[in-house]
PDB file of C-alpha atoms in Angstrom:
ATOM      1  CA  MET A  62       0.000   0.000   0.000  1.00 37.00           C
ATOM      2  CA  SER A  63       1.423   3.422  -0.910  1.00 40.00           C
ATOM      3  CA  ARG A  64       1.987   5.970   1.827  1.00 46.00           C
ATOM      4  CA  ALA A  65      -0.563   8.782   2.092  1.00 44.00           C
ATOM      5  CA  ARG A  66       0.516  12.070   0.542  1.00 38.00           C
ATOM      6  CA  LYS A  67       0.601  13.849   3.906  1.00 47.00           C
ATOM      7  CA  ASP A  68       3.073  11.207   5.126  1.00 55.00           C
ATOM      8  CA  ILE A  69       5.545  11.916   2.322  1.00 75.00           C
ATOM      9  CA  LEU A  70       8.363  13.996   3.775  1.00 84.00           C
ATOM     10  CA  TYR A  71      10.005  16.843   1.933  1.00 89.00           C
ATOM     11  CA  ASN A  72      12.816  19.257   2.730  1.00 93.00           C
ATOM     12  CA  ASN A  73      12.116  22.045   5.227  1.00 92.00           C
ATOM     13  CA  CYS A  74       9.002  20.581   6.809  1.00 91.00           C
ATOM     14  CA  LEU A  75       7.982  19.674  10.359  1.00 92.00           C
ATOM     15  CA  ALA A  76       6.917  16.084  11.017  1.00 91.00           C
ATOM     16  CA  HIS A  77       5.544  13.910  13.797  1.00 91.00           C
ATOM     17  CA  ILE A  78       7.526  10.686  13.472  1.00 87.00           C
ATOM     18  CA  THR A  79       6.483   7.455  15.167  1.00 82.00           C
ATOM     19  CA  PHE A  80       8.624   4.320  15.424  1.00 76.00           C
ATOM     20  CA  LYS A  81       7.745   1.067  17.106  1.00 64.00           C
ATOM     21  CA  CYS A  82       9.455  -2.160  18.008  1.00 55.00           C
ATOM     22  CA  HIS A  83       8.878  -5.095  15.705  1.00 47.00           C
ATOM     23  CA  ASN A  84       5.522  -6.742  16.513  1.00 47.00           C
ATOM     24  CA  SER A  85       5.053  -4.037  19.183  1.00 51.00           C
ATOM     25  CA  GLU A  86       7.323  -5.946  21.568  1.00 54.00           C
ATOM     26  CA  PHE A  87       8.037  -4.164  24.859  1.00 51.00           C
ATOM     27  CA  TYR A  88      11.784  -3.916  24.340  1.00 60.00           C
ATOM     28  CA  PHE A  89      11.918  -0.417  25.857  1.00 65.00           C
ATOM     29  CA  HIS A  90      10.247  -1.340  29.138  1.00 72.00           C
ATOM     30  CA  SER A  91      13.229  -0.913  31.482  1.00 81.00           C
ATOM     31  CA  ASP A  92      14.786   2.379  32.511  1.00 87.00           C
ATOM     32  CA  ALA A  93      18.240   1.013  31.691  1.00 85.00           C
ATOM     33  CA  VAL A  94      17.193   0.320  28.101  1.00 84.00           C
ATOM     34  CA  LYS A  95      15.572   3.738  27.684  1.00 89.00           C
ATOM     35  CA  ASP A  96      18.644   5.432  29.197  1.00 91.00           C
ATOM     36  CA  GLU A  97      20.855   3.786  26.598  1.00 90.00           C
ATOM     37  CA  ILE A  98      18.474   4.665  23.770  1.00 90.00           C
ATOM     38  CA  ILE A  99      18.620   8.315  24.817  1.00 93.00           C
ATOM     39  CA  LYS A 100      22.416   8.186  24.464  1.00 95.00           C
ATOM     40  CA  ILE A 101      22.176   6.556  21.041  1.00 94.00           C
ATOM     41  CA  VAL A 102      19.612   9.035  19.723  1.00 94.00           C
ATOM     42  CA  ALA A 103      21.571  11.998  21.108  1.00 96.00           C
ATOM     43  CA  LYS A 104      24.766  10.732  19.469  1.00 97.00           C
ATOM     44  CA  TYR A 105      23.307  10.297  15.992  1.00 96.00           C
ATOM     45  CA  LYS A 106      21.128  13.392  16.236  1.00 96.00           C
ATOM     46  CA  LYS A 107      24.307  15.409  16.729  1.00 96.00           C
ATOM     47  CA  LYS A 108      26.159  13.563  13.967  1.00 97.00           C
ATOM     48  CA  TYR A 109      23.443  14.142  11.368  1.00 97.00           C
ATOM     49  CA  ARG A 110      22.343  17.575  12.675  1.00 96.00           C
ATOM     50  CA  ILE A 111      18.687  16.657  13.159  1.00 96.00           C
ATOM     51  CA  PRO A 112      16.517  19.200  15.032  1.00 95.00           C
ATOM     52  CA  ILE A 113      14.187  17.359  17.434  1.00 96.00           C
ATOM     53  CA  TYR A 114      11.817  19.508  19.481  1.00 95.00           C
ATOM     54  CA  ASP A 115       9.816  17.034  21.524  1.00 97.00           C
ATOM     55  CA  TRP A 116      10.019  13.300  22.133  1.00 95.00           C
ATOM     56  CA  VAL A 117       8.824  10.454  24.316  1.00 94.00           C
ATOM     57  CA  PHE A 118       9.945   6.831  24.716  1.00 90.00           C
ATOM     58  CA  MET A 119       7.303   4.281  25.647  1.00 86.00           C
ATOM     59  CA  PHE A 120       7.499   0.507  26.162  1.00 73.00           C
ATOM     60  CA  SER A 121       7.379  -0.224  22.430  1.00 67.00           C
ATOM     61  CA  HIS A 122       7.138   3.156  20.685  1.00 78.00           C
ATOM     62  CA  ARG A 123       9.154   6.333  20.165  1.00 82.00           C
ATOM     63  CA  TYR A 124       7.697   9.661  19.093  1.00 89.00           C
ATOM     64  CA  TYR A 125       9.567  12.682  17.756  1.00 92.00           C
ATOM     65  CA  LEU A 126       8.604  16.166  16.665  1.00 95.00           C
ATOM     66  CA  VAL A 127      11.282  16.713  14.002  1.00 94.00           C
ATOM     67  CA  TYR A 128      12.257  19.483  11.639  1.00 94.00           C
ATOM     68  CA  VAL A 129      13.188  17.864   8.341  1.00 93.00           C
ATOM     69  CA  GLU A 130      15.805  20.141   6.849  1.00 94.00           C
ATOM     70  CA  ASP A 131      16.976  17.451   4.451  1.00 95.00           C
ATOM     71  CA  VAL A 132      15.040  14.232   3.862  1.00 93.00           C
ATOM     72  CA  GLU A 133      18.111  12.217   2.938  1.00 94.00           C
ATOM     73  CA  ARG A 134      19.947  13.323   6.058  1.00 95.00           C
ATOM     74  CA  LEU A 135      16.949  12.455   8.229  1.00 93.00           C
ATOM     75  CA  SER A 136      16.767   9.030   6.570  1.00 90.00           C
ATOM     76  CA  ALA A 137      20.452   8.452   7.278  1.00 94.00           C
ATOM     77  CA  PHE A 138      19.932   9.473  10.924  1.00 93.00           C
ATOM     78  CA  MET A 139      17.003   7.119  11.380  1.00 88.00           C
ATOM     79  CA  LYS A 140      18.803   4.241   9.699  1.00 88.00           C
ATOM     80  CA  ALA A 141      21.972   4.674  11.756  1.00 91.00           C
ATOM     81  CA  ALA A 142      20.223   5.250  15.094  1.00 90.00           C
ATOM     82  CA  ASN A 143      17.727   2.426  14.606  1.00 85.00           C
ATOM     83  CA  CYS A 144      20.474   0.034  13.552  1.00 87.00           C
ATOM     84  CA  GLN A 145      22.403   0.803  16.745  1.00 90.00           C
ATOM     85  CA  ILE A 146      19.263   0.558  18.886  1.00 86.00           C
ATOM     86  CA  ALA A 147      18.363  -2.800  17.302  1.00 84.00           C
ATOM     87  CA  LYS A 148      21.874  -4.081  17.944  1.00 85.00           C
ATOM     88  CA  PHE A 149      21.647  -2.992  21.582  1.00 85.00           C
ATOM     89  CA  ILE A 150      18.185  -4.546  22.022  1.00 80.00           C
ATOM     90  CA  ASN A 151      19.360  -7.871  20.598  1.00 82.00           C
ATOM     91  CA  GLU A 152      22.326  -7.869  22.974  1.00 82.00           C
ATOM     92  CA  VAL A 153      20.103  -7.139  25.975  1.00 74.00           C
ATOM     93  CA  PHE A 154      17.507  -9.764  25.100  1.00 68.00           C
ATOM     94  CA  ASN A 155      19.983 -12.253  23.606  1.00 72.00           C
ATOM     95  CA  LYS A 156      18.166 -12.334  20.279  1.00 67.00           C
ATOM     96  CA  THR A 157      19.051 -12.108  16.609  1.00 60.00           C
ATOM     97  CA  VAL A 158      15.691 -10.960  15.276  1.00 56.00           C
ATOM     98  CA  GLN A 159      14.401  -7.733  13.796  1.00 55.00           C
ATOM     99  CA  ALA A 160      13.964  -5.405  16.762  1.00 47.00           C
ATOM    100  CA  ILE A 161      12.753  -2.162  15.167  1.00 54.00           C
ATOM    101  CA  GLN A 162       9.985  -2.058  12.589  1.00 50.00           C
ATOM    102  CA  ASP A 163      11.160  -0.649   9.263  1.00 51.00           C
ATOM    103  CA  ARG A 164       8.045   1.367   8.517  1.00 55.00           C
ATOM    104  CA  TYR A 165       7.276   4.483  10.474  1.00 52.00           C
ATOM    105  CA  ARG A 166       4.569   7.119  10.451  1.00 63.00           C
ATOM    106  CA  SER A 167       5.502  10.682   9.592  1.00 69.00           C
ATOM    107  CA  PRO A 168       2.527  13.038   9.204  1.00 76.00           C
ATOM    108  CA  ILE A 169       3.513  16.518   8.050  1.00 84.00           C
ATOM    109  CA  ILE A 170       2.601  19.284  10.501  1.00 86.00           C
ATOM    110  CA  GLU A 171       1.145  22.130   8.510  1.00 79.00           C
ATOM    111  CA  ASN A 172       0.106  24.888  10.914  1.00 83.00           C
ATOM    112  CA  GLU A 173       0.693  26.295  14.388  1.00 85.00           C
ATOM    113  CA  THR A 174      -2.395  24.656  15.906  1.00 84.00           C
ATOM    114  CA  TYR A 175      -1.191  21.301  14.652  1.00 86.00           C
ATOM    115  CA  VAL A 176       2.229  21.983  16.225  1.00 89.00           C
ATOM    116  CA  ILE A 177       0.681  22.733  19.619  1.00 88.00           C
ATOM    117  CA  ASN A 178      -1.575  19.671  19.433  1.00 87.00           C
ATOM    118  CA  THR A 179       1.323  17.433  18.441  1.00 91.00           C
ATOM    119  CA  ILE A 180       3.390  18.600  21.393  1.00 93.00           C
ATOM    120  CA  GLY A 181       0.494  17.788  23.712  1.00 91.00           C
ATOM    121  CA  TYR A 182      -0.044  14.420  22.068  1.00 90.00           C
ATOM    122  CA  ILE A 183       3.611  13.484  22.538  1.00 93.00           C
ATOM    123  CA  TRP A 184       3.629  14.621  26.161  1.00 94.00           C
ATOM    124  CA  LEU A 185       0.475  12.685  27.073  1.00 91.00           C
ATOM    125  CA  ASN A 186       1.485   9.292  25.703  1.00 89.00           C
ATOM    126  CA  PRO A 187       2.429   8.028  29.210  1.00 90.00           C
ATOM    127  CA  VAL A 188      -0.997   9.206  30.411  1.00 89.00           C
ATOM    128  CA  ARG A 189      -2.862   7.317  27.692  1.00 85.00           C
ATOM    129  CA  ALA A 190      -0.780   4.225  28.492  1.00 84.00           C
ATOM    130  CA  GLY A 191      -1.870   4.397  32.142  1.00 86.00           C
ATOM    131  CA  MET A 192       1.691   4.929  33.389  1.00 87.00           C
ATOM    132  CA  VAL A 193       1.025   8.274  35.096  1.00 89.00           C
ATOM    133  CA  LYS A 194      -1.972  10.449  35.844  1.00 90.00           C
ATOM    134  CA  ILE A 195      -2.363  13.490  33.640  1.00 89.00           C
ATOM    135  CA  GLU A 196      -1.556  15.869  36.480  1.00 90.00           C
ATOM    136  CA  ASP A 197       1.736  13.979  36.914  1.00 93.00           C
ATOM    137  CA  ALA A 198       2.656  13.842  33.226  1.00 94.00           C
ATOM    138  CA  HIS A 199       5.723  15.982  33.918  1.00 96.00           C
ATOM    139  CA  GLU A 200       7.078  13.278  36.247  1.00 97.00           C
ATOM    140  CA  TYR A 201       7.632  10.795  33.405  1.00 94.00           C
ATOM    141  CA  LYS A 202      11.383  10.973  32.889  1.00 95.00           C
ATOM    142  CA  TYR A 203      11.565   9.689  29.321  1.00 94.00           C
ATOM    143  CA  CYS A 204       9.846  12.630  27.692  1.00 96.00           C
ATOM    144  CA  SER A 205      10.871  16.135  26.703  1.00 97.00           C
ATOM    145  CA  LEU A 206       8.162  17.487  29.024  1.00 97.00           C
ATOM    146  CA  PHE A 207      10.167  16.274  32.036  1.00 97.00           C
ATOM    147  CA  TYR A 208      13.046  18.565  31.056  1.00 97.00           C
ATOM    148  CA  ARG A 209      11.085  21.544  29.744  1.00 95.00           C
ATOM    149  CA  TYR A 210       8.832  21.597  32.819  1.00 96.00           C
ATOM    150  CA  ARG A 211      11.901  21.904  35.058  1.00 96.00           C
ATOM    151  CA  GLY A 212      13.933  24.177  32.838  1.00 93.00           C
ATOM    152  CA  LEU A 213      16.631  21.494  32.517  1.00 95.00           C
ATOM    153  CA  ARG A 214      18.936  20.822  29.611  1.00 95.00           C
ATOM    154  CA  ASP A 215      17.285  18.178  27.433  1.00 97.00           C
ATOM    155  CA  PRO A 216      19.579  15.358  26.208  1.00 96.00           C
ATOM    156  CA  ILE A 217      17.697  15.202  22.894  1.00 96.00           C
ATOM    157  CA  ALA A 218      15.358  18.157  22.311  1.00 96.00           C
ATOM    158  CA  ASP A 219      16.438  21.476  20.811  1.00 94.00           C
ATOM    159  CA  PRO A 220      15.283  24.851  22.141  1.00 92.00           C
ATOM    160  CA  TYR A 221      12.072  26.117  20.573  1.00 91.00           C
ATOM    161  CA  ASP A 222      13.940  29.200  19.324  1.00 87.00           C
ATOM    162  CA  SER A 223      15.168  27.321  16.278  1.00 86.00           C
ATOM    163  CA  LEU A 224      11.620  26.151  15.581  1.00 84.00           C
ATOM    164  CA  ARG A 225      10.708  29.779  15.151  1.00 81.00           C
ATOM    165  CA  GLU A 226      13.693  30.287  12.871  1.00 82.00           C
ATOM    166  CA  ASN A 227      12.944  27.190  10.795  1.00 82.00           C
ATOM    167  CA  ILE A 228       9.198  27.414  10.209  1.00 83.00           C
ATOM    168  CA  GLY A 229       8.101  30.675  11.811  1.00 81.00           C
ATOM    169  CA  VAL A 230       6.198  29.145  14.734  1.00 82.00           C
ATOM    170  CA  ASP A 231       6.810  30.984  18.005  1.00 82.00           C
ATOM    171  CA  ILE A 232       5.969  28.428  20.705  1.00 83.00           C
ATOM    172  CA  PRO A 233       6.939  30.192  23.953  1.00 73.00           C
ATOM    173  CA  ALA A 234       5.944  33.601  22.543  1.00 64.00           C
ATOM    174  CA  THR A 235       6.715  36.059  25.342  1.00 62.00           C
ATOM    175  CA  HIS A 236       7.293  33.370  27.963  1.00 72.00           C
ATOM    176  CA  SER A 237      10.187  31.053  28.753  1.00 88.00           C
ATOM    177  CA  GLU A 238      10.084  27.449  27.570  1.00 90.00           C
ATOM    178  CA  GLN A 239       9.616  26.337  31.170  1.00 92.00           C
ATOM    179  CA  ARG A 240       6.623  28.643  31.566  1.00 92.00           C
ATOM    180  CA  PHE A 241       5.205  27.384  28.258  1.00 91.00           C
ATOM    181  CA  ALA A 242       5.569  23.758  29.391  1.00 93.00           C
ATOM    182  CA  ARG A 243       3.772  24.420  32.679  1.00 93.00           C
ATOM    183  CA  ASP A 244       1.001  26.500  31.106  1.00 90.00           C
ATOM    184  CA  HIS A 245       0.480  24.061  28.217  1.00 89.00           C
ATOM    185  CA  LEU A 246       0.323  21.055  30.558  1.00 90.00           C
ATOM    186  CA  ASN A 247      -2.266  22.852  32.701  1.00 88.00           C
ATOM    187  CA  ALA A 248      -4.277  23.548  29.555  1.00 86.00           C
ATOM    188  CA  LEU A 249      -4.047  19.891  28.548  1.00 86.00           C
ATOM    189  CA  ILE A 250      -5.237  18.773  31.978  1.00 84.00           C
ATOM    190  CA  SER A 251      -8.399  20.802  31.499  1.00 79.00           C
ATOM    191  CA  ARG A 252      -9.101  19.452  27.997  1.00 71.00           C
ATOM    192  CA  GLU A 253     -10.712  16.300  26.764  1.00 52.00           C
ATOM    193  CA  LEU A 254      -8.559  14.119  24.509  1.00 51.00           C
ATOM    194  CA  SER A 255     -11.201  14.427  21.803  1.00 51.00           C
ATOM    195  CA  ASP A 256     -10.400  18.135  21.558  1.00 58.00           C
ATOM    196  CA  PHE A 257      -7.172  17.302  19.730  1.00 58.00           C
ATOM    197  CA  CYS A 258      -7.252  18.035  16.021  1.00 54.00           C
ATOM    198  CA  PRO A 259      -8.291  15.114  13.755  1.00 54.00           C
ATOM    199  CA  GLU A 260      -4.777  14.600  12.406  1.00 51.00           C
ATOM    200  CA  ILE A 261      -3.476  13.861  15.903  1.00 53.00           C
ATOM    201  CA  MET A 262      -6.407  11.601  16.749  1.00 52.00           C
ATOM    202  CA  GLU A 263      -5.518   9.333  13.818  1.00 53.00           C
ATOM    203  CA  HIS A 264      -2.507   8.126  15.776  1.00 47.00           C
ATOM    204  CA  ILE A 265      -4.607   6.807  18.650  1.00 45.00           C
ATOM    205  CA  HIS A 266      -6.024   4.053  16.480  1.00 43.00           C
ATOM    206  CA  SER A 267      -2.549   2.720  15.722  1.00 42.00           C
ATOM    207  CA  VAL A 268      -0.933   3.033  19.164  1.00 42.00           C
ATOM    208  CA  GLY A 269      -3.845   2.565  21.527  1.00 40.00           C
ATOM    209  CA  THR A 270      -5.961  -0.175  20.004  1.00 40.00           C
ATOM    210  CA  PRO A 271      -7.777  -2.622  22.298  1.00 41.00           C
ATOM    211  CA  GLU A 272      -5.315  -5.329  21.215  1.00 44.00           C
ATOM    212  CA  PHE A 273      -2.368  -3.148  22.252  1.00 41.00           C
ATOM    213  CA  ILE A 274      -4.005  -2.257  25.573  1.00 41.00           C
ATOM    214  CA  ARG A 275      -4.621  -5.940  26.345  1.00 48.00           C
ATOM    215  CA  GLN A 276      -1.044  -6.815  25.401  1.00 47.00           C
ATOM    216  CA  ARG A 277       0.342  -4.064  27.615  1.00 42.00           C
ATOM    217  CA  HIS A 278      -1.728  -5.114  30.636  1.00 45.00           C
ATOM    218  CA  THR A 279      -0.807  -8.774  30.131  1.00 49.00           C
ATOM    219  CA  TRP A 280       2.871  -7.902  30.013  1.00 41.00           C
ATOM    220  CA  ARG A 281       2.704  -5.577  33.048  1.00 44.00           C
ATOM    221  CA  SER A 282       0.845  -8.128  35.153  1.00 46.00           C
ATOM    222  CA  SER A 283       3.495 -10.751  34.366  1.00 46.00           C
ATOM    223  CA  VAL A 284       6.595  -8.673  35.099  1.00 40.00           C
ATOM    224  CA  GLY A 285       5.386  -6.051  37.527  1.00 44.00           C
ATOM    225  CA  PRO A 286       5.562  -2.264  37.284  1.00 40.00           C
ATOM    226  CA  PRO A 287       7.857  -0.606  34.721  1.00 38.00           C
TER     227      PRO A 287
END
């Protein structure tokens, strides 16, 4: 099946990129694994000069808000980083199978409202997975919100200033990034998930299906809390 037009990346665009483990396996469940993945992503992000503005690592998925300056360079980054992550996962789990799914989703983000909604969607993934309550979303360590909420240096995410320079979207406006993170989270707490724009809601069907929810609960009940 061909990829939808809005999923076709082009130079100088902003995209919401979603990766998942092969067969949605929970290879990223442990903190030690996620810590190592952060190092790998940070290393190759720097090597290939890839602007990433927000991110979250879940048990089986990764989400990025990425500025695509050059499609070929982004492709090289994803190939190199995913290859290293797959190698690490196979070492940890003593396997020799495909660890990261080749296909990924990459909807193009076309306006400022979509940018704001995508940021919220990325931040609230741990909430939708039942890992934290929405009022504690900023406590989930493996998300850019954790760092922006505290005004800490993010190991992966770039400052929003370059987002303004790249596509003309001024996220913090007159406030600091920390103030934006706190205000935006408070706004998200007061909203219903259905208020997200339709483009964002499309993702829920692929990452939060009943089958996935049942798989997650089965895994968690067998191994304990993450």
